mmCIF file of C-alpha atoms in Angstrom:
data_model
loop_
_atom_site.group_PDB
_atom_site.id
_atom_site.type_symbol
_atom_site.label_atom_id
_atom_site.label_comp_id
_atom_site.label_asym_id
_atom_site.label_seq_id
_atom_site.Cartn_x
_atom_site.Cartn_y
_atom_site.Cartn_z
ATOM 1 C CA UNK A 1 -4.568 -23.094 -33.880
ATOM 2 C CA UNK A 2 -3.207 -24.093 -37.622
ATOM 3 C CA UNK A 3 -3.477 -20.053 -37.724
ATOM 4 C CA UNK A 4 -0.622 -19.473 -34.920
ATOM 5 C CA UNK A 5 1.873 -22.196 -35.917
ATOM 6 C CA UNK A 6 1.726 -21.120 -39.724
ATOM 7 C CA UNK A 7 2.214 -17.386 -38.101
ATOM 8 C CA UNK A 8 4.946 -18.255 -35.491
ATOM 9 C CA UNK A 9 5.733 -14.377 -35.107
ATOM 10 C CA UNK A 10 1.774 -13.945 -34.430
ATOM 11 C CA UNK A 11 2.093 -16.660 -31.535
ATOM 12 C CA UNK A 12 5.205 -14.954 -30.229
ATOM 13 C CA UNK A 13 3.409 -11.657 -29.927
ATOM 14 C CA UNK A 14 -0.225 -13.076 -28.610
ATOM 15 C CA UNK A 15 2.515 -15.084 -26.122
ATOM 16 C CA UNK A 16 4.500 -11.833 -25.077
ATOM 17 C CA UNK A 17 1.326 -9.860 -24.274
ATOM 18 C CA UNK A 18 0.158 -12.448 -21.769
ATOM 19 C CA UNK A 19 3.655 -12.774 -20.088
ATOM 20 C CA UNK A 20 3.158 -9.052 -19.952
ATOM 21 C CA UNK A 21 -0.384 -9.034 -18.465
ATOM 22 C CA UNK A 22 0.453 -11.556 -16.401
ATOM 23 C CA UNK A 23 3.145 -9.433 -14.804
ATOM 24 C CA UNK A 24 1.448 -6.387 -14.620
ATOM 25 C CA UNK A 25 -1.046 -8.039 -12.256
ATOM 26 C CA UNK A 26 1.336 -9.875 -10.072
ATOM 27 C CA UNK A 27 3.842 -6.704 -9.768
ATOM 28 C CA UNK A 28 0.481 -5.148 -8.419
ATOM 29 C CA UNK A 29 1.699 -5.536 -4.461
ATOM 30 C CA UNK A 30 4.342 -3.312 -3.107
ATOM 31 C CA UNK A 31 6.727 -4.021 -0.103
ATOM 32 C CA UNK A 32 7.808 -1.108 2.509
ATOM 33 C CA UNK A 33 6.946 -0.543 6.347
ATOM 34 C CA UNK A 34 4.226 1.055 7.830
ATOM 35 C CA UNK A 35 4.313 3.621 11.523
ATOM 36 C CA UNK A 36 0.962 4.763 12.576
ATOM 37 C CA UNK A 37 0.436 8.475 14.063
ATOM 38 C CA UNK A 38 -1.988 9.783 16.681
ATOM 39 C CA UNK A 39 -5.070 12.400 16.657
ATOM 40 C CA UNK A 40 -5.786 14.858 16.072
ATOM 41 C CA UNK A 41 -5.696 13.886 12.100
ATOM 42 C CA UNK A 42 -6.925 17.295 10.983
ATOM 43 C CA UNK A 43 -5.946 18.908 8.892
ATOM 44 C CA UNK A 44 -4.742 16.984 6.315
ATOM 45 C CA UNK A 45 -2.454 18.103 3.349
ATOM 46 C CA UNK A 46 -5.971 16.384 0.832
ATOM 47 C CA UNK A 47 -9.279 17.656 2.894
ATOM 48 C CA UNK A 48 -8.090 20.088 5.078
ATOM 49 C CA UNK A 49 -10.572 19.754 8.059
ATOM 50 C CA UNK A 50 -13.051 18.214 6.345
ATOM 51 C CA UNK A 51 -13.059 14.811 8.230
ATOM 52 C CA UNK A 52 -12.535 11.519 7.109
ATOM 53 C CA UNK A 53 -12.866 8.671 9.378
ATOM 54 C CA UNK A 54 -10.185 6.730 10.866
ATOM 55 C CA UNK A 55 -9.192 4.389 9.051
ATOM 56 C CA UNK A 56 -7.024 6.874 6.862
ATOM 57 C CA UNK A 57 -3.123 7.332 6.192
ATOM 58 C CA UNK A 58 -0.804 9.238 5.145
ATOM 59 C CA UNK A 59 1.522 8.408 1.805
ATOM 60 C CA UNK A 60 5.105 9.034 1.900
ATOM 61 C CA UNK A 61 7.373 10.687 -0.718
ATOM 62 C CA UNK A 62 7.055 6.640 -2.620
ATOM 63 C CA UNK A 63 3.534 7.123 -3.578
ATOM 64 C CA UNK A 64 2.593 10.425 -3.021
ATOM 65 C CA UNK A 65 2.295 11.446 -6.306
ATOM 66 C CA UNK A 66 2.334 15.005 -6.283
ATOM 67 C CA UNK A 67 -0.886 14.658 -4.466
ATOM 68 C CA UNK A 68 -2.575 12.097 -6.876
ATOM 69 C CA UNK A 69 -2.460 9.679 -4.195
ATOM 70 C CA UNK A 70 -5.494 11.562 -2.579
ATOM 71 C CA UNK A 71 -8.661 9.810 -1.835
ATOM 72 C CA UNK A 72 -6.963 6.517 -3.153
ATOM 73 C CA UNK A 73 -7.699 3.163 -1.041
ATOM 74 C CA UNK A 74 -4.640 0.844 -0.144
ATOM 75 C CA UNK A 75 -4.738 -2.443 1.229
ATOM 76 C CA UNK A 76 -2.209 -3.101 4.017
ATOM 77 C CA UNK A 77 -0.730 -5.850 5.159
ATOM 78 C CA UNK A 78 1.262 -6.868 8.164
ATOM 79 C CA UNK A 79 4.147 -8.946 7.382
ATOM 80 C CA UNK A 80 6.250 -9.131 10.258
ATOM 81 C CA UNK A 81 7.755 -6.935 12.622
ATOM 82 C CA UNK A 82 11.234 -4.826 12.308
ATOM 83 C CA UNK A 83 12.955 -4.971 15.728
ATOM 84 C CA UNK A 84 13.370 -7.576 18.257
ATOM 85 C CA UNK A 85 11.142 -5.506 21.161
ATOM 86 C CA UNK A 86 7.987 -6.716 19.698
ATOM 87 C CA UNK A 87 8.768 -9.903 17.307
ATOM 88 C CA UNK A 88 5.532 -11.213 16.133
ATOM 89 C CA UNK A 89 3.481 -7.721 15.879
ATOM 90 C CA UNK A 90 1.414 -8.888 13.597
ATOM 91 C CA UNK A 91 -2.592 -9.348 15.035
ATOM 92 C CA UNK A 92 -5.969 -9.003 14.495
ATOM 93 C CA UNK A 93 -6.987 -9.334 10.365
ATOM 94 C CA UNK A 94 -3.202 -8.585 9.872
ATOM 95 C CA UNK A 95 -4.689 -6.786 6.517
ATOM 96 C CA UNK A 96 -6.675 -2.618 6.363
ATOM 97 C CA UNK A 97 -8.427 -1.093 4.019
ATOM 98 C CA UNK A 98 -7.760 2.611 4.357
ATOM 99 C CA UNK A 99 -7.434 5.899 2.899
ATOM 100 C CA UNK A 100 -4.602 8.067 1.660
ATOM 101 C CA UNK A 101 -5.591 11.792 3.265
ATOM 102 C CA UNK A 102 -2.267 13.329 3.996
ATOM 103 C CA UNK A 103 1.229 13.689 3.143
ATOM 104 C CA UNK A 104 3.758 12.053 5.564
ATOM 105 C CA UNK A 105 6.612 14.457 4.620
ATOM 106 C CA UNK A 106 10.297 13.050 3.665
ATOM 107 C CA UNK A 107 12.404 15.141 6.438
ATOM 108 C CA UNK A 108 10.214 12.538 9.625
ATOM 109 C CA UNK A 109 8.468 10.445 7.423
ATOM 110 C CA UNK A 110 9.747 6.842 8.991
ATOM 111 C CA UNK A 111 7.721 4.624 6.547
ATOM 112 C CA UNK A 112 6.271 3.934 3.013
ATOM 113 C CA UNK A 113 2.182 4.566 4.850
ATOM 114 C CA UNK A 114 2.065 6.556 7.988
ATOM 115 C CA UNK A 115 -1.355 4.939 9.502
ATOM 116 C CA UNK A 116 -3.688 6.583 11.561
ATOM 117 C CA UNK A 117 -3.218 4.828 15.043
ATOM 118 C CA UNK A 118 -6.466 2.945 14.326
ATOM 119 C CA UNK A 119 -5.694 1.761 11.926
ATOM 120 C CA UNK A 120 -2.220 0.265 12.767
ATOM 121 C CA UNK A 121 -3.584 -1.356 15.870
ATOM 122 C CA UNK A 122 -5.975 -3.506 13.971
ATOM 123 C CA UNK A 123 -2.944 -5.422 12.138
ATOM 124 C CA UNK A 124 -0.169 -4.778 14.615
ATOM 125 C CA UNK A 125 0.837 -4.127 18.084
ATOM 126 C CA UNK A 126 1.056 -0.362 17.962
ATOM 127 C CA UNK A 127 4.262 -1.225 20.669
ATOM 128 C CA UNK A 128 6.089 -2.556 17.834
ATOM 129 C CA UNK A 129 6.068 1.488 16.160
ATOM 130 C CA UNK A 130 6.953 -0.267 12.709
ATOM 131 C CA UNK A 131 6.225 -3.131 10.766
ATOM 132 C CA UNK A 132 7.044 -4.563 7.662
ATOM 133 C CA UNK A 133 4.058 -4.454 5.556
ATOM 134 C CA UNK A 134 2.697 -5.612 1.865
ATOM 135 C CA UNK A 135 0.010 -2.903 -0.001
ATOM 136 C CA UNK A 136 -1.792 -2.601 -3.095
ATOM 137 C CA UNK A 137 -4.470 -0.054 -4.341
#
């Protein structure tokens, strides 16, 4: 310790770099909406017809990456609902592990994760069409 308060620009670096850590991790969820869409899910714009369960989604323009979203797993959250039909959508787990397969393209795309119907219905009321949602990889 004598070591960092003789070297006070040493203790302001060591400090910085956990500040920065520190915010790297908790910057680590992401805030958007999720829709869900219905089967047939093949083919899909990362396997083609090779299938891939059901609990899958599709990533809009946000975190698409030029397809480098492909095969990655998301954690999704339900928040809380978006319109006044269906106020409290949230159910089940509220939370789904699932798997980026397609594209959900910009021109319909009506959410940050387009979820395979499945997979919407085990956090929300599929009657609510939207939700708000939290996800992380």
């Amino acid at each position: 310790m004598a070591f960092l308060s003789n070297n006070p620009r040493i203790a302001l670096i060591l400090f910085s770099c956990l500040v920065m850590s520190f915010h790297s991790s908790a910057s680590a969820q992401n805030y958007g909406t999720a829709t869900y869409y219905t089967p047939p899910y093949m083919p899909s714009a990362c396997y083609g017809f090779a299938d891939q369960g059901v609990m899958i989604a599709a990533a809009s323009e946000a975190i698409w990456n030029g397809g480098g979203a492909c095969g990655q797993y998301y954690q999704v959250t339900c928040v809380s609902g978006t319109n006044a039909g269906t106020p409290y959508p949230c159910q089940g787990s509220s939370s789904v592990v699932v798997k980026i397969v397609d594209l959900c393209p910009a021109g319909s795309c009506r959410g940050t994760i387009d979820l395979s119907q499945e997979a919407f219905a085990s956090v929300a009321d599929t009657a609510s069409g939207v939700i708000n949602i939290s996800y992380q990889q």
